[in-house]
PDB file of C-alpha atoms and ligand atoms in Angstrom:
ATOM      1  CA  MET A   1    -141.068  33.518-138.221  1.00 76.00           C
ATOM      2  CA  PHE A   2    -141.855  33.039-134.542  1.00 79.00           C
ATOM      3  CA  ASN A   3    -140.127  36.429-133.774  1.00 82.00           C
ATOM      4  CA  LYS A   4    -142.564  38.038-136.302  1.00 84.00           C
ATOM      5  CA  LEU A   5    -145.581  36.535-134.828  1.00 85.00           C
ATOM      6  CA  GLN A   6    -144.472  37.519-131.290  1.00 84.00           C
ATOM      7  CA  GLN A   7    -144.135  41.123-132.518  1.00 77.00           C
ATOM      8  CA  LYS A   8    -147.325  41.176-134.512  1.00 77.00           C
ATOM      9  CA  TRP A   9    -149.402  39.843-131.548  1.00 80.00           C
ATOM     10  CA  ASN A  10    -147.313  41.687-128.968  1.00 76.00           C
ATOM     11  CA  VAL A  11    -146.982  38.622-126.737  1.00 85.00           C
ATOM     12  CA  SER A  12    -144.090  36.981-124.691  1.00 89.00           C
ATOM     13  CA  SER A  13    -142.469  33.643-126.008  1.00 91.00           C
ATOM     14  CA  ILE A  14    -144.391  31.639-123.421  1.00 94.00           C
ATOM     15  CA  GLN A  15    -147.631  33.221-124.497  1.00 93.00           C
ATOM     16  CA  LEU A  16    -146.835  32.545-128.135  1.00 94.00           C
ATOM     17  CA  PHE A  17    -146.168  28.898-127.198  1.00 95.00           C
ATOM     18  CA  LEU A  18    -149.524  28.553-125.523  1.00 96.00           C
ATOM     19  CA  ILE A  19    -151.298  30.231-128.420  1.00 96.00           C
ATOM     20  CA  LEU A  20    -149.746  27.880-130.914  1.00 95.00           C
ATOM     21  CA  CYS A  21    -150.752  24.966-128.623  1.00 96.00           C
ATOM     22  CA  THR A  22    -154.313  26.281-128.682  1.00 97.00           C
ATOM     23  CA  PHE A  23    -154.364  26.340-132.412  1.00 96.00           C
ATOM     24  CA  ALA A  24    -152.900  22.874-132.686  1.00 96.00           C
ATOM     25  CA  VAL A  25    -155.280  21.269-130.190  1.00 96.00           C
ATOM     26  CA  THR A  26    -158.287  23.199-131.740  1.00 96.00           C
ATOM     27  CA  GLY A  27    -157.473  21.877-135.169  1.00 94.00           C
ATOM     28  CA  THR A  28    -157.446  18.202-134.020  1.00 94.00           C
ATOM     29  CA  THR A  29    -160.396  18.627-131.828  1.00 94.00           C
ATOM     30  CA  THR A  30    -162.490  20.169-134.497  1.00 93.00           C
ATOM     31  CA  ALA A  31    -161.571  17.359-137.004  1.00 90.00           C
ATOM     32  CA  TYR A  32    -162.608  14.852-134.362  1.00 92.00           C
ATOM     33  CA  VAL A  33    -165.833  16.560-133.467  1.00 90.00           C
ATOM     34  CA  SER A  34    -166.798  16.812-137.216  1.00 88.00           C
ATOM     35  CA  ARG A  35    -166.380  13.076-137.615  1.00 87.00           C
ATOM     36  CA  VAL A  36    -168.303  12.226-134.467  1.00 88.00           C
ATOM     37  CA  ALA A  37    -171.184  14.532-135.310  1.00 87.00           C
ATOM     38  CA  THR A  38    -171.505  13.053-138.840  1.00 85.00           C
ATOM     39  CA  THR A  39    -172.014   9.601-137.108  1.00 85.00           C
ATOM     40  CA  TRP A  40    -174.175  11.028-134.449  1.00 87.00           C
ATOM     41  CA  VAL A  41    -176.732  12.572-136.778  1.00 83.00           C
ATOM     42  CA  GLY A  42    -177.001   9.176-138.525  1.00 82.00           C
ATOM     43  CA  PHE A  43    -175.104  10.008-141.726  1.00 83.00           C
ATOM     44  CA  ASP A  44    -173.489   6.854-143.353  1.00 82.00           C
ATOM     45  CA  GLU A  45    -172.166   5.818-146.773  1.00 81.00           C
ATOM     46  CA  THR A  46    -175.631   5.948-148.132  1.00 84.00           C
ATOM     47  CA  THR A  47    -176.112   9.658-147.267  1.00 82.00           C
ATOM     48  CA  TYR A  48    -176.002  12.110-150.190  1.00 85.00           C
ATOM     49  CA  TRP A  49    -172.321  13.443-150.219  1.00 87.00           C
ATOM     50  CA  LEU A  50    -173.436  17.034-150.248  1.00 90.00           C
ATOM     51  CA  TRP A  51    -175.221  16.755-146.908  1.00 89.00           C
ATOM     52  CA  LYS A  52    -172.143  15.206-145.348  1.00 85.00           C
ATOM     53  CA  LEU A  53    -169.931  17.932-146.731  1.00 88.00           C
ATOM     54  CA  ALA A  54    -172.224  20.724-145.574  1.00 89.00           C
ATOM     55  CA  LEU A  55    -172.209  19.479-142.053  1.00 88.00           C
ATOM     56  CA  ARG A  56    -168.467  18.933-141.936  1.00 86.00           C
ATOM     57  CA  LEU A  57    -167.921  22.408-143.359  1.00 89.00           C
ATOM     58  CA  SER A  58    -170.160  24.089-140.960  1.00 88.00           C
ATOM     59  CA  ILE A  59    -168.432  22.383-138.061  1.00 85.00           C
ATOM     60  CA  LEU A  60    -165.061  23.257-139.453  1.00 86.00           C
ATOM     61  CA  ILE A  61    -165.963  26.907-139.986  1.00 87.00           C
ATOM     62  CA  PHE A  62    -168.350  27.786-137.204  1.00 88.00           C
ATOM     63  CA  GLY A  63    -167.574  24.993-134.664  1.00 90.00           C
ATOM     64  CA  TYR A  64    -163.931  25.902-134.910  1.00 93.00           C
ATOM     65  CA  GLN A  65    -164.602  29.414-133.566  1.00 92.00           C
ATOM     66  CA  ILE A  66    -166.347  28.000-130.465  1.00 93.00           C
ATOM     67  CA  ILE A  67    -163.877  25.224-129.886  1.00 95.00           C
ATOM     68  CA  ILE A  68    -160.966  27.515-130.064  1.00 96.00           C
ATOM     69  CA  LEU A  69    -162.445  29.691-127.192  1.00 96.00           C
ATOM     70  CA  ILE A  70    -162.938  26.594-125.050  1.00 96.00           C
ATOM     71  CA  VAL A  71    -159.479  25.226-125.687  1.00 96.00           C
ATOM     72  CA  SER A  72    -157.859  28.634-125.142  1.00 96.00           C
ATOM     73  CA  PHE A  73    -159.490  28.789-121.790  1.00 95.00           C
ATOM     74  CA  PHE A  74    -157.570  25.656-120.694  1.00 96.00           C
ATOM     75  CA  PHE A  75    -154.346  27.170-121.981  1.00 96.00           C
ATOM     76  CA  GLY A  76    -155.002  30.503-120.102  1.00 95.00           C
ATOM     77  CA  GLN A  77    -155.359  32.316-123.525  1.00 95.00           C
ATOM     78  CA  PHE A  78    -159.082  33.120-123.484  1.00 95.00           C
ATOM     79  CA  ARG A  79    -158.584  36.847-123.612  1.00 90.00           C
ATOM     80  CA  PHE A  80    -156.285  36.763-126.560  1.00 92.00           C
ATOM     81  CA  PHE A  81    -158.579  34.487-128.514  1.00 94.00           C
ATOM     82  CA  TRP A  82    -161.693  36.297-127.566  1.00 91.00           C
ATOM     83  CA  ASN A  83    -160.121  39.576-129.016  1.00 86.00           C
ATOM     84  CA  TYR A  84    -159.282  37.386-132.152  1.00 87.00           C
ATOM     85  CA  GLU A  85    -162.879  36.296-132.455  1.00 90.00           C
ATOM     86  CA  LYS A  86    -164.110  39.784-132.033  1.00 85.00           C
ATOM     87  CA  LYS A  87    -161.959  40.967-134.841  1.00 83.00           C
ATOM     88  CA  ILE A  88    -163.517  38.350-137.147  1.00 85.00           C
ATOM     89  CA  LEU A  89    -167.047  39.341-136.082  1.00 85.00           C
ATOM     90  CA  ARG A  90    -166.132  43.066-136.546  1.00 79.00           C
ATOM     91  CA  ARG A  91    -164.917  42.278-139.998  1.00 80.00           C
ATOM     92  CA  LEU A  92    -168.081  40.380-140.886  1.00 82.00           C
ATOM     93  CA  GLY A  93    -169.955  43.460-139.629  1.00 78.00           C
ATOM     94  CA  LEU A  94    -171.751  41.385-136.964  1.00 79.00           C
ATOM     95  CA  ILE A  95    -170.618  43.525-134.030  1.00 77.00           C
ATOM     96  CA  SER A  96    -169.718  47.200-134.038  1.00 72.00           C
ATOM     97  CA  LYS A  97    -166.100  48.487-133.883  1.00 77.00           C
ATOM     98  CA  GLU A  98    -164.453  48.950-130.494  1.00 80.00           C
ATOM     99  CA  PRO A  99    -164.389  52.734-129.591  1.00 89.00           C
ATOM    100  CA  ILE A 100    -161.097  54.483-130.291  1.00 95.00           C
ATOM    101  CA  ARG A 101    -159.915  57.174-127.991  1.00 97.00           C
ATOM    102  CA  LEU A 102    -157.104  59.286-129.349  1.00 98.00           C
ATOM    103  CA  ALA A 103    -154.606  61.513-127.469  1.00 98.00           C
ATOM    104  CA  ILE A 104    -153.012  64.239-129.608  1.00 98.00           C
ATOM    105  CA  PHE A 105    -149.553  65.261-128.422  1.00 98.00           C
ATOM    106  CA  ALA A 106    -148.479  68.789-129.638  1.00 97.00           C
ATOM    107  CA  SER A 107    -146.075  71.532-128.602  1.00 94.00           C
ATOM    108  CA  GLY A 108    -146.952  74.504-130.744  1.00 94.00           C
ATOM    109  CA  LYS A 109    -149.742  76.231-132.633  1.00 95.00           C
ATOM    110  CA  GLY A 110    -151.785  73.044-133.173  1.00 97.00           C
ATOM    111  CA  SER A 111    -153.059  73.591-136.638  1.00 97.00           C
ATOM    112  CA  ASN A 112    -152.663  69.938-137.418  1.00 98.00           C
ATOM    113  CA  ALA A 113    -154.345  69.009-134.216  1.00 98.00           C
ATOM    114  CA  GLU A 114    -157.173  71.206-135.076  1.00 97.00           C
ATOM    115  CA  LYS A 115    -157.692  69.669-138.592  1.00 97.00           C
ATOM    116  CA  ILE A 116    -157.767  66.228-136.954  1.00 97.00           C
ATOM    117  CA  ILE A 117    -160.175  67.279-134.304  1.00 97.00           C
ATOM    118  CA  GLN A 118    -162.419  68.707-136.868  1.00 96.00           C
ATOM    119  CA  TYR A 119    -162.150  65.726-139.166  1.00 95.00           C
ATOM    120  CA  LEU A 120    -163.134  63.295-136.468  1.00 95.00           C
ATOM    121  CA  GLU A 121    -165.731  65.369-134.817  1.00 92.00           C
ATOM    122  CA  ASP A 122    -169.034  63.454-134.510  1.00 83.00           C
ATOM    123  CA  HIS A 123    -167.386  60.276-135.629  1.00 88.00           C
ATOM    124  CA  PRO A 124    -169.411  57.371-134.078  1.00 84.00           C
ATOM    125  CA  ILE A 125    -166.556  55.276-132.727  1.00 89.00           C
ATOM    126  CA  VAL A 126    -163.625  57.713-132.550  1.00 93.00           C
ATOM    127  CA  LYS A 127    -163.093  60.475-130.014  1.00 94.00           C
ATOM    128  CA  VAL A 128    -160.180  62.787-129.316  1.00 97.00           C
ATOM    129  CA  SER A 129    -160.175  62.516-125.615  1.00 96.00           C
ATOM    130  CA  LEU A 130    -156.937  64.225-124.550  1.00 98.00           C
ATOM    131  CA  VAL A 131    -154.465  66.919-125.818  1.00 98.00           C
ATOM    132  CA  VAL A 132    -151.086  66.476-124.360  1.00 98.00           C
ATOM    133  CA  CYS A 133    -148.759  69.414-124.400  1.00 98.00           C
ATOM    134  CA  ASN A 134    -145.298  70.266-123.042  1.00 97.00           C
ATOM    135  CA  ARG A 135    -145.492  74.051-123.487  1.00 96.00           C
ATOM    136  CA  PRO A 136    -147.550  76.289-121.228  1.00 96.00           C
ATOM    137  CA  GLY A 137    -149.416  78.842-123.390  1.00 95.00           C
ATOM    138  CA  ALA A 138    -149.102  76.811-126.627  1.00 97.00           C
ATOM    139  CA  GLY A 139    -151.828  77.532-129.226  1.00 97.00           C
ATOM    140  CA  VAL A 140    -152.934  73.954-129.201  1.00 98.00           C
ATOM    141  CA  LEU A 141    -154.130  74.364-125.626  1.00 98.00           C
ATOM    142  CA  ASP A 142    -156.653  77.115-126.782  1.00 97.00           C
ATOM    143  CA  ILE A 143    -157.781  74.800-129.610  1.00 98.00           C
ATOM    144  CA  ALA A 144    -158.419  71.919-127.154  1.00 98.00           C
ATOM    145  CA  ALA A 145    -160.341  74.315-124.831  1.00 97.00           C
ATOM    146  CA  HIS A 146    -162.438  75.524-127.801  1.00 97.00           C
ATOM    147  CA  HIS A 147    -163.433  71.968-128.664  1.00 96.00           C
ATOM    148  CA  GLY A 148    -164.031  70.996-124.967  1.00 96.00           C
ATOM    149  CA  ILE A 149    -161.200  68.514-125.014  1.00 97.00           C
ATOM    150  CA  LYS A 150    -159.383  67.709-121.795  1.00 97.00           C
ATOM    151  CA  THR A 151    -155.681  68.802-121.776  1.00 98.00           C
ATOM    152  CA  LEU A 152    -152.635  67.580-119.901  1.00 98.00           C
ATOM    153  CA  LEU A 153    -149.563  69.732-119.374  1.00 97.00           C
ATOM    154  CA  ILE A 154    -146.522  67.436-119.046  1.00 98.00           C
ATOM    155  CA  GLU A 155    -143.189  67.868-117.382  1.00 97.00           C
ATOM    156  CA  LYS A 156    -139.965  66.571-118.964  1.00 97.00           C
ATOM    157  CA  ASN A 157    -138.493  64.655-116.084  1.00 97.00           C
ATOM    158  CA  LEU A 158    -141.643  62.803-115.215  1.00 97.00           C
ATOM    159  CA  PHE A 159    -142.272  62.168-119.036  1.00 97.00           C
ATOM    160  CA  GLU A 160    -138.860  60.695-119.545  1.00 96.00           C
ATOM    161  CA  ASN A 161    -138.175  58.892-116.298  1.00 96.00           C
ATOM    162  CA  SER A 162    -141.501  57.541-114.980  1.00 95.00           C
ATOM    163  CA  SER A 163    -144.550  55.833-116.164  1.00 93.00           C
ATOM    164  CA  GLU A 164    -146.828  58.349-114.622  1.00 96.00           C
ATOM    165  CA  TYR A 165    -148.167  59.796-117.858  1.00 97.00           C
ATOM    166  CA  VAL A 166    -148.541  56.339-119.398  1.00 96.00           C
ATOM    167  CA  GLN A 167    -150.770  55.657-116.406  1.00 96.00           C
ATOM    168  CA  VAL A 168    -152.742  58.812-117.170  1.00 97.00           C
ATOM    169  CA  LEU A 169    -153.352  57.818-120.773  1.00 97.00           C
ATOM    170  CA  LYS A 170    -154.431  54.295-119.719  1.00 96.00           C
ATOM    171  CA  ASN A 171    -156.776  55.760-117.155  1.00 96.00           C
ATOM    172  CA  GLU A 172    -158.255  58.047-119.813  1.00 96.00           C
ATOM    173  CA  GLY A 173    -158.915  54.911-121.945  1.00 95.00           C
ATOM    174  CA  VAL A 174    -156.463  56.300-124.718  1.00 97.00           C
ATOM    175  CA  THR A 175    -156.084  53.501-127.436  1.00 96.00           C
ATOM    176  CA  HIS A 176    -153.972  55.496-129.909  1.00 97.00           C
ATOM    177  CA  VAL A 177    -151.580  58.461-129.868  1.00 98.00           C
ATOM    178  CA  VAL A 178    -151.139  61.082-132.597  1.00 98.00           C
ATOM    179  CA  LEU A 179    -148.110  63.324-132.563  1.00 98.00           C
ATOM    180  CA  ALA A 180    -148.885  66.635-134.253  1.00 97.00           C
ATOM    181  CA  GLY A 181    -145.850  68.945-133.960  1.00 95.00           C
ATOM    182  CA  PHE A 182    -144.600  67.286-130.659  1.00 95.00           C
ATOM    183  CA  LEU A 183    -140.917  68.020-130.115  1.00 91.00           C
ATOM    184  CA  TRP A 184    -139.885  65.581-127.430  1.00 93.00           C
ATOM    185  CA  LYS A 185    -138.576  62.087-128.120  1.00 93.00           C
ATOM    186  CA  ILE A 186    -141.131  59.461-127.097  1.00 95.00           C
ATOM    187  CA  PRO A 187    -139.696  57.478-124.219  1.00 95.00           C
ATOM    188  CA  LYS A 188    -139.406  53.696-124.364  1.00 94.00           C
ATOM    189  CA  ASN A 189    -142.077  52.922-121.935  1.00 95.00           C
ATOM    190  CA  LEU A 190    -144.705  54.834-123.912  1.00 97.00           C
ATOM    191  CA  VAL A 191    -143.671  53.293-127.207  1.00 96.00           C
ATOM    192  CA  GLN A 192    -144.003  49.857-125.608  1.00 94.00           C
ATOM    193  CA  ALA A 193    -147.395  50.594-123.986  1.00 95.00           C
ATOM    194  CA  TYR A 194    -148.707  51.825-127.317  1.00 96.00           C
ATOM    195  CA  ASN A 195    -146.743  49.481-129.661  1.00 92.00           C
ATOM    196  CA  ASN A 196    -147.622  50.417-133.354  1.00 93.00           C
ATOM    197  CA  LYS A 197    -150.298  52.712-132.003  1.00 96.00           C
ATOM    198  CA  ILE A 198    -148.353  56.005-132.216  1.00 97.00           C
ATOM    199  CA  VAL A 199    -148.225  58.057-135.372  1.00 98.00           C
ATOM    200  CA  ASN A 200    -146.135  61.032-136.206  1.00 97.00           C
ATOM    201  CA  ILE A 201    -146.042  63.578-139.061  1.00 97.00           C
ATOM    202  CA  HIS A 202    -142.658  64.930-140.171  1.00 97.00           C
ATOM    203  CA  PRO A 203    -142.369  67.960-142.622  1.00 97.00           C
ATOM    204  CA  ALA A 204    -139.839  66.391-144.989  1.00 97.00           C
ATOM    205  CA  LEU A 205    -139.272  63.292-147.062  1.00 97.00           C
ATOM    206  CA  LEU A 206    -137.819  60.913-144.472  1.00 97.00           C
ATOM    207  CA  PRO A 207    -135.244  59.477-144.106  1.00 95.00           C
ATOM    208  CA  ALA A 208    -133.841  62.713-145.433  1.00 96.00           C
ATOM    209  CA  TYR A 209    -133.948  65.747-143.083  1.00 96.00           C
ATOM    210  CA  GLY A 210    -134.883  63.746-140.115  1.00 95.00           C
ATOM    211  CA  GLY A 211    -133.516  62.866-136.742  1.00 91.00           C
ATOM    212  CA  LYS A 212    -132.494  64.703-133.554  1.00 89.00           C
ATOM    213  CA  GLY A 213    -132.599  68.526-133.941  1.00 89.00           C
ATOM    214  CA  MET A 214    -134.526  68.250-137.208  1.00 92.00           C
ATOM    215  CA  TYR A 215    -137.858  69.992-136.639  1.00 90.00           C
ATOM    216  CA  GLY A 216    -139.890  73.030-137.711  1.00 88.00           C
ATOM    217  CA  GLU A 217    -138.084  75.692-139.519  1.00 92.00           C
ATOM    218  CA  LYS A 218    -134.811  73.882-139.226  1.00 95.00           C
ATOM    219  CA  VAL A 219    -135.986  71.253-141.660  1.00 97.00           C
ATOM    220  CA  HIS A 220    -137.150  73.689-144.310  1.00 97.00           C
ATOM    221  CA  GLN A 221    -133.867  75.813-143.957  1.00 97.00           C
ATOM    222  CA  ALA A 222    -131.854  72.679-144.518  1.00 97.00           C
ATOM    223  CA  VAL A 223    -133.839  71.745-147.526  1.00 97.00           C
ATOM    224  CA  ILE A 224    -133.573  75.111-149.097  1.00 97.00           C
ATOM    225  CA  LYS A 225    -129.752  75.372-148.358  1.00 96.00           C
ATOM    226  CA  ALA A 226    -129.289  71.901-149.938  1.00 97.00           C
ATOM    227  CA  GLY A 227    -130.992  73.146-153.172  1.00 96.00           C
ATOM    228  CA  GLU A 228    -133.512  70.336-153.226  1.00 97.00           C
ATOM    229  CA  LYS A 229    -136.023  70.473-156.005  1.00 97.00           C
ATOM    230  CA  GLN A 230    -138.713  68.578-153.872  1.00 97.00           C
ATOM    231  CA  SER A 231    -139.647  68.288-150.207  1.00 98.00           C
ATOM    232  CA  GLY A 232    -142.836  66.933-148.664  1.00 97.00           C
ATOM    233  CA  ILE A 233    -144.312  65.272-145.708  1.00 98.00           C
ATOM    234  CA  THR A 234    -143.931  61.787-144.058  1.00 98.00           C
ATOM    235  CA  ILE A 235    -146.518  60.073-141.797  1.00 98.00           C
ATOM    236  CA  HIS A 236    -144.964  57.282-139.964  1.00 97.00           C
ATOM    237  CA  LEU A 237    -145.307  54.899-136.954  1.00 97.00           C
ATOM    238  CA  VAL A 238    -143.247  55.848-133.941  1.00 96.00           C
ATOM    239  CA  ASP A 239    -140.531  53.771-132.381  1.00 92.00           C
ATOM    240  CA  GLU A 240    -137.807  54.532-129.855  1.00 88.00           C
ATOM    241  CA  HIS A 241    -135.704  56.530-132.372  1.00 89.00           C
ATOM    242  CA  TYR A 242    -136.329  59.957-133.851  1.00 88.00           C
ATOM    243  CA  ASP A 243    -138.309  59.816-137.116  1.00 90.00           C
ATOM    244  CA  ASN A 244    -137.508  56.278-137.705  1.00 90.00           C
ATOM    245  CA  GLY A 245    -140.767  54.042-137.598  1.00 93.00           C
ATOM    246  CA  LYS A 246    -142.507  52.529-140.620  1.00 95.00           C
ATOM    247  CA  THR A 247    -143.628  54.980-143.202  1.00 97.00           C
ATOM    248  CA  LEU A 248    -147.459  55.018-143.772  1.00 97.00           C
ATOM    249  CA  PHE A 249    -147.579  57.839-146.257  1.00 97.00           C
ATOM    250  CA  GLN A 250    -145.613  60.440-148.189  1.00 98.00           C
ATOM    251  CA  ALA A 251    -146.648  63.362-150.381  1.00 97.00           C
ATOM    252  CA  THR A 252    -144.380  65.711-152.177  1.00 98.00           C
ATOM    253  CA  VAL A 253    -144.237  69.381-153.035  1.00 97.00           C
ATOM    254  CA  ASP A 254    -142.016  71.230-155.461  1.00 97.00           C
ATOM    255  CA  VAL A 255    -139.410  73.537-154.017  1.00 97.00           C
ATOM    256  CA  LEU A 256    -139.192  76.550-156.432  1.00 97.00           C
ATOM    257  CA  PRO A 257    -136.126  78.849-156.846  1.00 95.00           C
ATOM    258  CA  VAL A 258    -138.146  81.648-155.323  1.00 96.00           C
ATOM    259  CA  ASP A 259    -138.985  79.585-152.107  1.00 96.00           C
ATOM    260  CA  ASN A 260    -137.575  80.378-148.785  1.00 96.00           C
ATOM    261  CA  ALA A 261    -138.006  78.501-145.462  1.00 96.00           C
ATOM    262  CA  ASP A 262    -141.156  80.353-144.743  1.00 96.00           C
ATOM    263  CA  SER A 263    -142.871  79.833-148.052  1.00 97.00           C
ATOM    264  CA  LEU A 264    -141.906  76.273-147.975  1.00 97.00           C
ATOM    265  CA  ALA A 265    -143.270  75.808-144.522  1.00 97.00           C
ATOM    266  CA  GLU A 266    -146.570  77.272-145.711  1.00 97.00           C
ATOM    267  CA  LYS A 267    -146.759  74.692-148.503  1.00 97.00           C
ATOM    268  CA  ILE A 268    -145.827  71.913-146.284  1.00 97.00           C
ATOM    269  CA  HIS A 269    -148.498  72.893-143.738  1.00 96.00           C
ATOM    270  CA  ALA A 270    -151.173  72.907-146.504  1.00 97.00           C
ATOM    271  CA  LEU A 271    -150.001  69.380-147.472  1.00 97.00           C
ATOM    272  CA  GLU A 272    -150.166  68.216-143.889  1.00 98.00           C
ATOM    273  CA  HIS A 273    -153.602  69.623-143.325  1.00 97.00           C
ATOM    274  CA  GLU A 274    -154.808  67.953-146.499  1.00 97.00           C
ATOM    275  CA  HIS A 275    -153.570  64.488-145.724  1.00 97.00           C
ATOM    276  CA  TYR A 276    -152.894  63.910-142.055  1.00 98.00           C
ATOM    277  CA  PRO A 277    -156.509  63.477-140.805  1.00 96.00           C
ATOM    278  CA  ARG A 278    -157.322  61.137-143.729  1.00 96.00           C
ATOM    279  CA  VAL A 279    -154.097  59.098-143.338  1.00 97.00           C
ATOM    280  CA  ILE A 280    -154.828  58.763-139.600  1.00 97.00           C
ATOM    281  CA  SER A 281    -158.473  57.549-140.306  1.00 94.00           C
ATOM    282  CA  LYS A 282    -157.050  54.939-142.810  1.00 93.00           C
ATOM    283  CA  TRP A 283    -154.535  53.821-140.217  1.00 94.00           C
ATOM    284  CA  LEU A 284    -157.314  53.408-137.693  1.00 92.00           C
ATOM    285  CA  LYS A 285    -159.239  51.509-140.300  1.00 83.00           C
ATOM    286  CA  ILE A 286    -162.324  53.625-139.970  1.00 72.00           C
ATOM    287  CA  ILE A 287    -162.539  54.473-143.650  1.00 62.00           C
TER     288      ILE A 287
HETATM  289  C1  GRF B   1    -145.791  70.551-138.490  1.00 77.25           C
HETATM  290  O1  GRF B   1    -145.176  71.144-139.564  1.00 77.25           O
HETATM  291  C2  GRF B   1    -145.353  69.144-138.197  1.00 77.25           C
HETATM  292  O2  GRF B   1    -144.991  68.548-139.321  1.00 77.25           O
HETATM  293  C3  GRF B   1    -144.233  69.315-137.331  1.00 77.25           C
HETATM  294  O3  GRF B   1    -144.533  70.472-136.558  1.00 77.25           O
HETATM  295  C4  GRF B   1    -145.414  71.302-137.192  1.00 77.25           C
HETATM  296  C5  GRF B   1    -146.647  71.526-136.341  1.00 77.25           C
HETATM  297  O4  GRF B   1    -147.444  72.599-136.808  1.00 77.25           O
HETATM  298  N1  GRF B   1    -143.727  68.182-136.732  1.00 77.25           N
HETATM  299  P1  GRF B   1    -148.823  72.870-136.082  1.00 77.25           P
HETATM  300  O5  GRF B   1    -148.562  73.055-134.631  1.00 77.25           O
HETATM  301  O6  GRF B   1    -149.749  71.646-136.277  1.00 77.25           O
HETATM  302  O7  GRF B   1    -149.337  74.048-136.829  1.00 77.25           O
END
């Protein structure tokens, strides 16, 4: 259970300990404050029970939120709890959502990238701020230029063996990464810097037809060769392994006897364009 919490909150074990201490101390302090406050305002056995209950509940619900911030400060966890409070306020609609800045990674034509850019254009809190590409001359670079989006051409050795590009993303304020036809494996430092904040689309029904070397045409050729009756798309979170993270969405398409790799690729592309932008928006919790 502790491991799960640690992963969910993305914190070290010491930080987890301090967070749990904050919760424990806040609980007792709030109970104490609510008792003291009842006496302080002059409530006693003769006071109508509903007034007493209302006062106690307001302290337990609202006072708790203030007390937790004060206590967290002493445990050095103010930042964590302030973010936690902001989440609650956002859910209640009391403050607006934090801006989301996307980087789209793509190596090819960029038709998916374009659909995503168009879908999110003019969104009040989401901006595609960077297109990252590893192939000079790739179509996606023209698409980015057409939409006035900054581009970053990356180099394999630096990508795999340094944190230079992670730093660039951070400097650009990128909060989430979308892979749309990006062929290199995402290195560990990037996965860790954007834990659960990287999403990918794969043109088959994972776990089938995934893994190293399974990309583009090769996937469709393998599906046709195996005589599959169905193929489809998988949208999933990205971890350190190829095509392995948690699946967010799958959609299927029939593979007909007349299909070849090209016609199947076309159908899969249509499916990707239809679903990827919407699934990304759902993942970002903006719809
Ligand atoms: C898509 O089929 C995607 O699933 C795969 O690469 C292709 C990219 O196509 N990972 P495009 O560049 O978006 O047109």
